[in-house]
Amino acid sequence: MISGKVQSRRIYEDEHVLAILDINPANPGHILLLPKEHYAIMLQMPDSEVSYLMMVAKHLSQALIRAFNVKGTNIFIANGAAAGQRAVHFMLHIIPRMPGDGVSSFALPANNFSSEELSATQKVLSAKIAELMGAKVSEPINLDQKPQAIMPEKKADEKPSGNKEEIDLDKISENLAKQAGGL
């Protein structure tokens, strides 16, 4: 699509991104926003490119609302095969919405977990986020207080220090490529 070898209905393009109409839209105006640089999943993208992509998504969402008088948009990312990603290139979906349009509302199940399970999840996730963001978490976060912004001192394209148990982003990409080949 980006190279022009696959026919697509381009609606926006600049030096960083390409926006096309989905050929199997959930609703008329369903947009796919892709970075021009190849990334299989969002986790491989530099922070600056993720920020730029979201800024463009905001403007495309606004265009859908104003052009078609829709009442909202769903903006979502299927990040990896387990999340439903089928293409081997990262993309963001922007779907125009109207009440009663028949498109799934992306309702998530309300699973009940014990306070202990939630606390354990909070502890593990907070520690990993602190590690990746270059911050320290000395005690559990009080969810009743507004969080303070923590600005990392890392470069946007710097990779986190790896240990042997780190998730290999290339393996996620390879699994996605294998699954896409089997479709």
Short mmCIF file of C-alpha atoms in Angstrom, two decimals:
data_model
loop_
_atom_site.label_atom_id
_atom_site.label_comp_id
_atom_site.label_asym_id
_atom_site.label_seq_id
_atom_site.Cartn_x
_atom_site.Cartn_y
_atom_site.Cartn_z
CA MET A 1 0.00 0.00 0.00
CA ILE A 2 2.73 2.43 0.96
CA SER A 3 4.85 1.58 -2.09
CA GLY A 4 1.81 1.87 -4.36
CA LYS A 5 2.01 -1.77 -5.48
CA VAL A 6 -1.31 -2.57 -3.79
CA GLN A 7 -4.23 -0.43 -4.87
CA SER A 8 -5.64 1.72 -2.09
CA ARG A 9 -7.83 4.77 -1.68
CA ARG A 10 -5.40 7.30 -0.20
CA ILE A 11 -7.01 10.11 1.73
CA TYR A 12 -3.94 11.66 3.39
CA GLU A 13 -0.20 11.33 2.95
CA ASP A 14 2.90 13.14 4.14
CA GLU A 15 6.55 12.16 4.53
CA HIS A 16 5.82 10.09 7.68
CA VAL A 17 2.36 8.52 7.34
CA LEU A 18 -0.23 7.27 4.90
CA ALA A 19 -3.99 7.22 5.57
CA ILE A 20 -6.20 5.03 3.39
CA LEU A 21 -9.79 3.85 3.41
CA ASP A 22 -10.16 0.28 4.70
CA ILE A 23 -11.23 -2.02 1.84
CA ASN A 24 -13.47 -3.92 4.30
CA PRO A 25 -14.76 -1.04 6.40
CA ALA A 26 -16.69 -1.42 9.62
CA ASN A 27 -18.50 1.79 8.58
CA PRO A 28 -18.15 4.13 5.59
CA GLY A 29 -15.08 6.28 6.21
CA HIS A 30 -13.15 3.61 8.19
CA ILE A 31 -9.53 4.81 7.95
CA LEU A 32 -6.27 2.89 8.31
CA LEU A 33 -3.34 5.10 9.35
CA LEU A 34 0.11 3.59 8.72
CA PRO A 35 3.65 4.82 9.31
CA LYS A 36 5.67 4.86 6.09
CA GLU A 37 8.62 3.29 7.87
CA HIS A 38 8.06 -0.43 8.39
CA TYR A 39 7.23 -1.51 11.94
CA ALA A 40 5.36 -4.74 12.58
CA ILE A 41 4.05 -3.58 15.98
CA MET A 42 3.83 -0.27 17.84
CA LEU A 43 6.44 -1.31 20.40
CA GLN A 44 9.11 -1.08 17.68
CA MET A 45 8.29 2.55 16.84
CA PRO A 46 10.29 5.49 18.19
CA ASP A 47 8.28 7.62 20.64
CA SER A 48 8.39 10.60 18.27
CA GLU A 49 6.70 8.58 15.52
CA VAL A 50 4.01 7.28 17.89
CA SER A 51 3.32 10.88 18.97
CA TYR A 52 3.12 12.07 15.38
CA LEU A 53 0.83 9.20 14.40
CA MET A 54 -1.56 10.04 17.26
CA MET A 55 -1.59 13.72 16.30
CA VAL A 56 -2.54 12.79 12.72
CA ALA A 57 -5.18 10.35 14.06
CA LYS A 58 -6.71 13.19 16.07
CA HIS A 59 -7.05 15.33 12.92
CA LEU A 60 -8.43 12.45 10.85
CA SER A 61 -11.00 11.76 13.58
CA GLN A 62 -12.00 15.42 13.54
CA ALA A 63 -12.33 15.31 9.74
CA LEU A 64 -14.63 12.26 9.95
CA ILE A 65 -16.84 13.95 12.54
CA ARG A 66 -17.12 17.17 10.54
CA ALA A 67 -17.38 15.63 7.05
CA PHE A 68 -19.98 12.98 7.84
CA ASN A 69 -21.59 14.43 10.98
CA VAL A 70 -20.82 11.21 12.86
CA LYS A 71 -21.28 11.21 16.62
CA GLY A 72 -17.90 9.76 17.52
CA THR A 73 -14.99 7.60 16.42
CA ASN A 74 -13.29 4.48 17.69
CA ILE A 75 -9.53 4.65 17.46
CA PHE A 76 -7.84 1.34 18.08
CA ILE A 77 -4.73 -0.69 17.48
CA ALA A 78 -4.54 -4.47 17.18
CA ASN A 79 -0.95 -4.81 18.43
CA GLY A 80 0.26 -8.36 17.74
CA ALA A 81 -1.44 -11.52 16.53
CA ALA A 82 -2.93 -12.27 19.97
CA ALA A 83 -4.71 -8.90 19.79
CA GLY A 84 -6.17 -9.62 16.34
CA GLN A 85 -3.51 -7.98 14.14
CA ARG A 86 -3.48 -9.63 10.71
CA ALA A 87 -1.15 -7.44 8.64
CA VAL A 88 2.60 -7.51 9.22
CA HIS A 89 2.71 -3.69 9.22
CA PHE A 90 1.57 -1.58 12.15
CA MET A 91 -1.63 0.38 11.58
CA LEU A 92 -4.16 2.36 13.56
CA HIS A 93 -7.89 2.12 12.79
CA ILE A 94 -10.19 5.16 12.94
CA ILE A 95 -13.83 4.12 12.65
CA PRO A 96 -16.64 6.69 12.39
CA ARG A 97 -19.56 5.87 14.69
CA MET A 98 -23.27 6.60 14.89
CA PRO A 99 -25.75 5.31 17.46
CA GLY A 100 -27.22 2.01 16.29
CA ASP A 101 -24.70 1.55 13.46
CA GLY A 102 -24.37 -2.16 14.25
CA VAL A 103 -20.62 -2.01 14.83
CA SER A 104 -19.41 -3.73 17.98
CA SER A 105 -19.03 -1.29 20.84
CA PHE A 106 -15.78 -3.00 21.84
CA ALA A 107 -17.38 -3.95 25.14
CA LEU A 108 -14.87 -5.47 27.52
CA PRO A 109 -15.92 -8.15 29.99
CA ALA A 110 -16.09 -7.02 33.60
CA ASN A 111 -14.06 -9.77 35.28
CA ASN A 112 -13.93 -9.85 39.04
CA PHE A 113 -10.48 -10.15 40.57
CA SER A 114 -9.65 -10.17 44.25
CA SER A 115 -7.96 -7.23 45.91
CA GLU A 116 -4.87 -9.42 46.35
CA GLU A 117 -4.75 -10.22 42.61
CA LEU A 118 -5.13 -6.55 41.72
CA SER A 119 -2.40 -5.56 44.21
CA ALA A 120 -0.02 -8.18 42.81
CA THR A 121 -0.73 -6.98 39.26
CA GLN A 122 -0.18 -3.37 40.34
CA LYS A 123 3.16 -4.21 41.97
CA VAL A 124 4.55 -6.12 38.96
CA LEU A 125 3.27 -3.65 36.37
CA SER A 126 4.34 -0.54 38.31
CA ALA A 127 7.87 -1.92 38.65
CA LYS A 128 8.11 -2.73 34.91
CA ILE A 129 6.70 0.68 33.92
CA ALA A 130 9.16 2.41 36.26
CA GLU A 131 12.02 0.42 34.71
CA LEU A 132 10.97 1.27 31.16
CA MET A 133 10.27 4.92 31.95
CA GLY A 134 13.48 5.44 33.93
CA ALA A 135 11.69 6.13 37.21
CA LYS A 136 11.69 4.50 40.61
CA VAL A 137 8.62 3.20 42.40
CA SER A 138 9.27 2.86 46.11
CA GLU A 139 5.72 2.11 47.21
CA PRO A 140 2.42 1.17 45.58
CA ILE A 141 0.67 3.95 43.73
CA ASN A 142 -2.31 5.49 45.52
CA LEU A 143 -5.05 5.27 42.90
CA ASP A 144 -7.06 7.99 44.67
CA GLN A 145 -4.39 10.61 43.90
CA LYS A 146 -3.66 12.08 40.50
CA PRO A 147 -0.34 10.77 39.17
CA GLN A 148 2.56 13.17 38.70
CA ALA A 149 4.19 13.20 35.30
CA ILE A 150 7.50 11.39 35.16
CA MET A 151 9.68 12.50 32.31
CA PRO A 152 12.29 9.95 31.29
CA GLU A 153 15.82 11.09 30.61
CA LYS A 154 16.26 8.45 27.91
CA LYS A 155 16.50 9.18 24.21
CA ALA A 156 13.29 8.38 22.31
CA ASP A 157 14.90 5.57 20.33
CA GLU A 158 16.90 4.11 23.24
CA LYS A 159 16.08 0.51 23.99
CA PRO A 160 15.49 -0.57 27.60
CA SER A 161 18.30 -2.44 29.27
CA GLY A 162 17.61 -6.04 28.54
CA ASN A 163 17.72 -9.03 30.76
CA LYS A 164 17.30 -12.61 29.68
CA GLU A 165 13.59 -12.58 30.50
CA GLU A 166 12.76 -9.50 28.39
CA ILE A 167 10.17 -9.90 25.65
CA ASP A 168 11.85 -10.00 22.23
CA LEU A 169 9.91 -7.61 19.99
CA ASP A 170 11.36 -9.26 16.91
CA LYS A 171 9.84 -12.59 18.02
CA ILE A 172 6.42 -10.91 18.22
CA SER A 173 6.95 -9.65 14.67
CA GLU A 174 8.07 -13.08 13.46
CA ASN A 175 4.99 -14.73 14.99
CA LEU A 176 2.79 -12.13 13.32
CA ALA A 177 4.49 -12.77 9.97
CA LYS A 178 4.01 -16.54 10.35
CA GLN A 179 0.33 -16.12 11.17
CA ALA A 180 -0.21 -13.68 8.27
CA GLY A 181 1.42 -16.18 5.91
CA GLY A 182 -1.08 -18.78 7.06
CA LEU A 183 -4.12 -16.63 6.32
#
